[in-house]
Amino acid sequence: MSFKWVSAQQCRDQATESWKFDGFGDEDDRDMFRQFTQDVGAALCSRDSGITFIQRTRTSSWVVRDDCPWAIGYIAYTDNRVEKTGGWKPTYCVYAWSIHNDKYSSGNSSRCIKTSSNANTALKLAKTFLRRPSPKRLAGVSHGVLQKGMRNEFEKVRKGANETATKVVDIVTSVYGTNRNNNKRLYKELKHLIDMGHEFLDPTFKSDVAAMVLADETLGTSTIDNVPFYCVMMYESRGRNVFDVVKGKQTNPYTADLEESHIRYTEDMLPEDLTRKLAVLQMLDSEDFVDGVGVCAGHGVYYVLAD
């Protein structure tokens, strides 16, 4: 997808440098842009609350919402053409996650832009496309952080299972797979001897076999297979914390299913298990995965593993 998700905080951090960019426009262009911003602001605020414009360049501004961790797009009065054939020809521009301009390939940022030389047409474009994404879509923006944490955690377990197995005999899991040793003949025979209380000639060999069995059983319970989780997006609304919660299921190490529906909680109504795990994640740095708890993706977004 060609839309680039930029956090609202990043937009604010970069705003102080915005005057350095897009230096082609003159004062008339900036006047046109200021009027366009006022018109778009009036139109959007009549429909939604919590809309803010953050300066992006001299003649463009990010559009952010109080209830969305990322900018939903930007508006501009600029010449968006790659090659300025015939000189500087500014138009009204609307860049939004919901725009899919099929004139451009999926990897081209212009795929998410619509332009018009008519202010009224541009205003209609802004009202149509500058809207809040669904919680499901927002839950998928940083979901890769959870996948990475889960894969890394499983890799630790898989590596441990291999290390214990090599102390006994050369039977190990594949580098990328999740196949276990528990169905291999030698493994089953060695485990049976342990279960029967067999006395090995080398006592350390017995402990190595026991460690291999335990590591293999742990590997079996650590496989990433239909692991339920919640995406929790926290933001402030009307002076209180609000939590949008989307349920999901990590079907395998690289794919997840997210539900279309979501539940909105206030802080006093948030379920106890989510409150407890969020408290843990809020003490950690972003992307520090905690097995059995989840990971903080930053910008008020958390992926919490379900009990």
Short mmCIF file of C-alpha atoms in Angstrom, two decimals:
data_model
loop_
_atom_site.label_atom_id
_atom_site.label_comp_id
_atom_site.label_asym_id
_atom_site.label_seq_id
_atom_site.Cartn_x
_atom_site.Cartn_y
_atom_site.Cartn_z
CA MET A 1 0.00 0.00 0.00
CA SER A 2 1.36 3.45 -0.94
CA PHE A 3 -0.12 5.44 1.97
CA LYS A 4 2.54 6.22 4.58
CA TRP A 5 1.25 6.18 8.14
CA VAL A 6 2.87 9.03 10.07
CA SER A 7 2.22 9.29 13.80
CA ALA A 8 0.55 12.45 15.07
CA GLN A 9 3.50 12.94 17.42
CA GLN A 10 5.97 12.74 14.53
CA CYS A 11 3.94 15.38 12.69
CA ARG A 12 4.19 17.67 15.72
CA ASP A 13 7.91 17.02 16.13
CA GLN A 14 8.61 17.96 12.50
CA ALA A 15 6.33 21.00 12.43
CA THR A 16 9.07 23.37 13.60
CA GLU A 17 11.07 22.55 10.44
CA SER A 18 8.12 22.79 8.05
CA TRP A 19 9.03 26.28 6.78
CA LYS A 20 12.15 24.79 5.14
CA PHE A 21 10.16 22.64 2.71
CA ASP A 22 8.23 23.33 -0.48
CA GLY A 23 9.91 26.64 -1.19
CA PHE A 24 8.44 27.15 -4.68
CA GLY A 25 5.15 28.68 -3.59
CA ASP A 26 4.90 32.46 -3.22
CA GLU A 27 2.84 34.51 -0.79
CA ASP A 28 -0.24 34.25 -3.03
CA ASP A 29 0.03 30.45 -2.90
CA ARG A 30 0.25 30.57 0.89
CA ASP A 31 -2.83 32.81 1.00
CA MET A 32 -4.71 30.31 -1.17
CA PHE A 33 -3.60 27.50 1.12
CA ARG A 34 -4.64 29.34 4.28
CA GLN A 35 -8.13 29.89 2.87
CA PHE A 36 -8.34 26.23 1.79
CA THR A 37 -7.32 25.13 5.29
CA GLN A 38 -10.03 27.29 6.85
CA ASP A 39 -12.67 25.88 4.50
CA VAL A 40 -11.59 22.26 5.06
CA GLY A 41 -11.44 22.80 8.81
CA ALA A 42 -14.96 24.21 8.91
CA ALA A 43 -16.26 21.33 6.79
CA LEU A 44 -14.58 18.55 8.77
CA CYS A 45 -15.30 20.03 12.20
CA SER A 46 -19.00 20.29 11.33
CA ARG A 47 -18.93 16.48 10.99
CA ASP A 48 -16.26 15.32 13.44
CA SER A 49 -14.76 16.68 16.64
CA GLY A 50 -11.07 16.75 17.56
CA ILE A 51 -9.70 17.74 14.12
CA THR A 52 -6.29 19.47 14.12
CA PHE A 53 -4.05 20.76 11.33
CA ILE A 54 -0.27 20.50 11.78
CA GLN A 55 2.03 22.37 9.41
CA ARG A 56 3.82 19.95 7.05
CA THR A 57 5.44 22.33 4.53
CA ARG A 58 4.92 26.00 3.67
CA THR A 59 1.76 25.17 1.76
CA SER A 60 0.56 21.87 3.24
CA SER A 61 -0.71 20.58 6.59
CA TRP A 62 -1.23 17.17 8.14
CA VAL A 63 -4.77 16.38 9.24
CA VAL A 64 -4.92 14.60 12.60
CA ARG A 65 -7.71 13.51 14.90
CA ASP A 66 -7.73 13.19 18.67
CA ASP A 67 -8.96 9.58 18.37
CA CYS A 68 -6.35 8.37 15.85
CA PRO A 69 -2.64 7.80 16.60
CA TRP A 70 -1.66 8.58 13.00
CA ALA A 71 -2.37 11.42 10.58
CA ILE A 72 -5.29 10.55 8.31
CA GLY A 73 -3.68 12.49 5.45
CA TYR A 74 -2.78 16.04 4.47
CA ILE A 75 -4.08 18.94 2.40
CA ALA A 76 -1.94 21.18 0.23
CA TYR A 77 -1.86 23.89 -2.39
CA THR A 78 1.16 22.97 -4.46
CA ASP A 79 2.39 21.59 -7.77
CA ASN A 80 2.34 17.87 -7.14
CA ARG A 81 3.81 16.91 -10.51
CA VAL A 82 7.15 15.12 -10.58
CA GLU A 83 8.26 17.12 -13.62
CA LYS A 84 7.14 20.77 -13.58
CA THR A 85 6.54 21.01 -17.33
CA GLY A 86 5.54 24.56 -18.25
CA GLY A 87 6.59 25.97 -14.90
CA TRP A 88 5.00 26.09 -11.45
CA LYS A 89 1.28 25.25 -11.61
CA PRO A 90 -0.14 24.70 -8.11
CA THR A 91 -3.43 22.90 -7.50
CA TYR A 92 -5.42 21.89 -4.45
CA CYS A 93 -4.29 18.47 -3.19
CA VAL A 94 -5.85 15.95 -0.82
CA TYR A 95 -3.72 13.04 0.39
CA ALA A 96 -5.61 10.39 2.37
CA TRP A 97 -5.45 6.72 3.36
CA SER A 98 -8.87 6.15 1.73
CA ILE A 99 -7.84 7.34 -1.75
CA HIS A 100 -6.87 4.73 -4.34
CA ASN A 101 -5.97 6.49 -7.56
CA ASP A 102 -5.64 3.69 -10.11
CA LYS A 103 -3.67 5.90 -12.50
CA TYR A 104 -0.63 5.11 -10.32
CA SER A 105 0.96 1.84 -9.23
CA SER A 106 0.49 0.51 -5.70
CA GLY A 107 3.98 1.62 -4.67
CA ASN A 108 3.55 5.22 -5.87
CA SER A 109 2.68 7.80 -3.20
CA SER A 110 0.56 9.67 -5.78
CA ARG A 111 -1.86 6.73 -5.66
CA CYS A 112 -3.29 8.26 -2.48
CA ILE A 113 -3.62 11.82 -3.86
CA LYS A 114 -6.43 13.57 -5.67
CA THR A 115 -5.99 17.08 -7.05
CA SER A 116 -8.20 19.82 -8.45
CA SER A 117 -7.76 23.39 -9.62
CA ASN A 118 -11.25 24.15 -8.32
CA ALA A 119 -11.51 24.98 -4.60
CA ASN A 120 -15.08 23.70 -4.24
CA THR A 121 -14.21 20.38 -5.88
CA ALA A 122 -11.16 20.05 -3.64
CA LEU A 123 -13.30 20.76 -0.59
CA LYS A 124 -15.65 17.92 -1.57
CA LEU A 125 -12.63 15.62 -1.96
CA ALA A 126 -11.44 16.53 1.53
CA LYS A 127 -14.87 15.89 3.06
CA THR A 128 -15.14 12.55 1.24
CA PHE A 129 -11.71 11.07 1.92
CA LEU A 130 -10.39 12.67 5.13
CA ARG A 131 -12.21 10.39 7.54
CA ARG A 132 -11.18 8.17 10.44
CA PRO A 133 -10.04 4.66 9.46
CA SER A 134 -11.90 1.77 11.00
CA PRO A 135 -10.41 0.34 14.22
CA LYS A 136 -9.65 -2.85 12.29
CA ARG A 137 -7.53 -0.94 9.79
CA LEU A 138 -5.76 0.98 12.57
CA ALA A 139 -5.10 -2.28 14.42
CA GLY A 140 -3.24 -3.57 11.38
CA VAL A 141 -0.90 -0.56 11.00
CA SER A 142 1.63 -1.66 13.64
CA HIS A 143 0.64 -5.30 13.90
CA GLY A 144 4.04 -6.33 12.54
CA VAL A 145 5.51 -5.39 15.93
CA LEU A 146 3.46 -8.16 17.57
CA GLN A 147 4.35 -10.69 14.86
CA LYS A 148 8.04 -9.90 15.22
CA GLY A 149 7.90 -10.28 19.01
CA MET A 150 6.05 -13.60 18.81
CA ARG A 151 8.44 -14.98 16.19
CA ASN A 152 11.48 -13.90 18.20
CA GLU A 153 10.08 -15.51 21.35
CA PHE A 154 9.37 -18.75 19.50
CA GLU A 155 12.87 -18.67 17.99
CA LYS A 156 14.35 -18.58 21.51
CA VAL A 157 12.35 -21.67 22.45
CA ARG A 158 13.19 -23.47 19.19
CA LYS A 159 16.87 -22.69 19.62
CA GLY A 160 16.77 -24.00 23.18
CA ALA A 161 15.14 -27.22 22.02
CA ASN A 162 17.87 -27.71 19.42
CA GLU A 163 20.66 -27.02 21.89
CA THR A 164 19.35 -29.58 24.37
CA ALA A 165 18.80 -32.15 21.61
CA THR A 166 22.35 -31.84 20.27
CA LYS A 167 23.70 -32.81 23.69
CA VAL A 168 21.94 -36.14 23.27
CA VAL A 169 22.05 -36.90 19.54
CA ASP A 170 21.78 -35.06 16.25
CA ILE A 171 18.00 -34.67 16.12
CA VAL A 172 16.94 -31.05 15.84
CA THR A 173 14.05 -28.97 14.57
CA SER A 174 14.44 -27.32 11.17
CA VAL A 175 15.79 -23.78 11.12
CA TYR A 176 12.52 -22.19 9.98
CA GLY A 177 9.96 -24.87 10.73
CA THR A 178 7.99 -25.88 13.81
CA ASN A 179 8.47 -29.67 13.54
CA ARG A 180 9.17 -31.34 16.86
CA ASN A 181 11.26 -34.35 17.80
CA ASN A 182 8.52 -36.10 19.78
CA ASN A 183 7.56 -38.47 16.93
CA LYS A 184 11.10 -39.61 16.11
CA ARG A 185 11.89 -43.19 17.10
CA LEU A 186 15.07 -42.48 19.02
CA TYR A 187 13.43 -39.65 20.93
CA LYS A 188 10.51 -41.85 21.97
CA GLU A 189 12.84 -44.65 23.10
CA LEU A 190 14.94 -42.28 25.20
CA LYS A 191 11.87 -40.68 26.75
CA HIS A 192 10.49 -44.13 27.56
CA LEU A 193 13.72 -45.03 29.39
CA ILE A 194 13.44 -41.83 31.44
CA ASP A 195 9.78 -42.56 32.26
CA MET A 196 10.70 -46.12 33.34
CA GLY A 197 13.40 -44.83 35.70
CA HIS A 198 16.27 -46.36 33.75
CA GLU A 199 19.74 -45.88 35.21
CA PHE A 200 22.09 -44.59 32.51
CA LEU A 201 25.82 -45.33 32.63
CA ASP A 202 26.49 -41.60 32.41
CA PRO A 203 24.32 -39.65 34.92
CA THR A 204 24.78 -36.42 32.96
CA PHE A 205 23.34 -38.13 29.89
CA LYS A 206 20.14 -38.77 31.84
CA SER A 207 19.85 -35.08 32.73
CA ASP A 208 20.54 -34.13 29.11
CA VAL A 209 17.76 -36.43 27.91
CA ALA A 210 15.38 -35.02 30.52
CA ALA A 211 16.25 -31.47 29.41
CA MET A 212 15.64 -32.44 25.77
CA VAL A 213 12.19 -33.84 26.60
CA LEU A 214 11.23 -30.73 28.58
CA ALA A 215 12.46 -28.40 25.82
CA ASP A 216 10.53 -30.33 23.17
CA GLU A 217 7.33 -30.19 25.23
CA THR A 218 7.84 -26.43 25.70
CA LEU A 219 8.32 -26.06 21.96
CA GLY A 220 5.00 -27.78 21.41
CA THR A 221 3.17 -25.26 23.60
CA SER A 222 5.01 -22.27 22.07
CA THR A 223 3.99 -22.81 18.44
CA ILE A 224 2.35 -19.72 16.92
CA ASP A 225 -0.95 -21.27 15.91
CA ASN A 226 -4.24 -19.37 16.28
CA VAL A 227 -2.99 -17.24 19.18
CA PRO A 228 -5.74 -14.80 20.30
CA PHE A 229 -4.84 -11.19 21.04
CA TYR A 230 -6.34 -7.72 21.42
CA CYS A 231 -5.24 -4.52 19.74
CA VAL A 232 -5.85 -1.73 22.25
CA MET A 233 -5.72 1.87 21.00
CA MET A 234 -5.71 4.42 23.80
CA TYR A 235 -6.44 8.11 23.33
CA GLU A 236 -7.95 11.05 25.20
CA SER A 237 -11.46 12.21 24.40
CA ARG A 238 -13.25 14.99 26.24
CA GLY A 239 -10.84 14.89 29.13
CA ARG A 240 -10.85 11.14 29.75
CA ASN A 241 -8.97 8.11 28.46
CA VAL A 242 -10.81 5.99 25.90
CA PHE A 243 -9.79 2.53 24.65
CA ASP A 244 -10.80 1.06 21.28
CA VAL A 245 -10.29 -2.71 21.41
CA VAL A 246 -10.14 -4.94 18.31
CA LYS A 247 -9.95 -8.73 18.67
CA GLY A 248 -7.50 -10.65 16.52
CA LYS A 249 -5.99 -14.09 16.06
CA GLN A 250 -2.39 -14.77 15.00
CA THR A 251 -3.08 -17.74 12.71
CA ASN A 252 0.63 -18.38 12.01
CA PRO A 253 3.94 -16.50 12.44
CA TYR A 254 3.21 -14.22 9.47
CA THR A 255 -0.57 -13.86 9.22
CA ALA A 256 -3.33 -12.59 11.50
CA ASP A 257 -7.10 -12.24 11.28
CA LEU A 258 -8.62 -9.03 12.71
CA GLU A 259 -12.31 -8.69 13.47
CA GLU A 260 -14.32 -5.97 11.76
CA SER A 261 -16.08 -4.93 14.97
CA HIS A 262 -14.54 -3.22 17.99
CA ILE A 263 -15.52 -2.34 21.55
CA ARG A 264 -14.93 1.10 23.05
CA TYR A 265 -14.20 1.27 26.77
CA THR A 266 -13.68 4.07 29.22
CA GLU A 267 -10.92 3.53 31.79
CA ASP A 268 -13.31 2.42 34.55
CA MET A 269 -14.98 -0.15 32.27
CA LEU A 270 -11.82 -1.76 30.84
CA PRO A 271 -11.70 -5.52 31.62
CA GLU A 272 -9.36 -6.44 34.47
CA ASP A 273 -7.08 -8.68 32.37
CA LEU A 274 -6.50 -5.89 29.85
CA THR A 275 -5.92 -3.33 32.61
CA ARG A 276 -3.36 -5.59 34.28
CA LYS A 277 -1.39 -6.33 31.10
CA LEU A 278 -1.53 -2.74 29.87
CA ALA A 279 0.02 -1.66 33.16
CA VAL A 280 2.97 -3.97 32.43
CA LEU A 281 3.40 -2.82 28.82
CA GLN A 282 3.20 0.88 29.76
CA MET A 283 6.35 0.44 31.86
CA LEU A 284 8.35 -0.92 28.91
CA ASP A 285 9.94 0.59 25.83
CA SER A 286 8.14 0.26 22.50
CA GLU A 287 8.55 -3.11 20.76
CA ASP A 288 9.76 -4.89 23.94
CA PHE A 289 7.76 -8.12 23.62
CA VAL A 290 6.77 -9.90 26.84
CA ASP A 291 5.69 -13.52 26.46
CA GLY A 292 2.16 -14.03 27.77
CA VAL A 293 1.55 -10.27 27.92
CA GLY A 294 2.15 -8.62 24.54
CA VAL A 295 3.96 -5.60 23.15
CA CYS A 296 3.68 -1.80 23.01
CA ALA A 297 3.75 -0.55 19.40
CA GLY A 298 4.02 3.11 20.41
CA HIS A 299 1.66 6.04 19.85
CA GLY A 300 -0.84 4.63 22.37
CA VAL A 301 -1.22 1.32 20.51
CA TYR A 302 -0.80 -1.98 22.38
CA TYR A 303 -1.11 -5.62 21.30
CA VAL A 304 -2.19 -7.68 24.31
CA LEU A 305 -2.13 -11.48 24.27
CA ALA A 306 -5.36 -13.01 25.49
CA ASP A 307 -5.38 -15.37 28.49
#
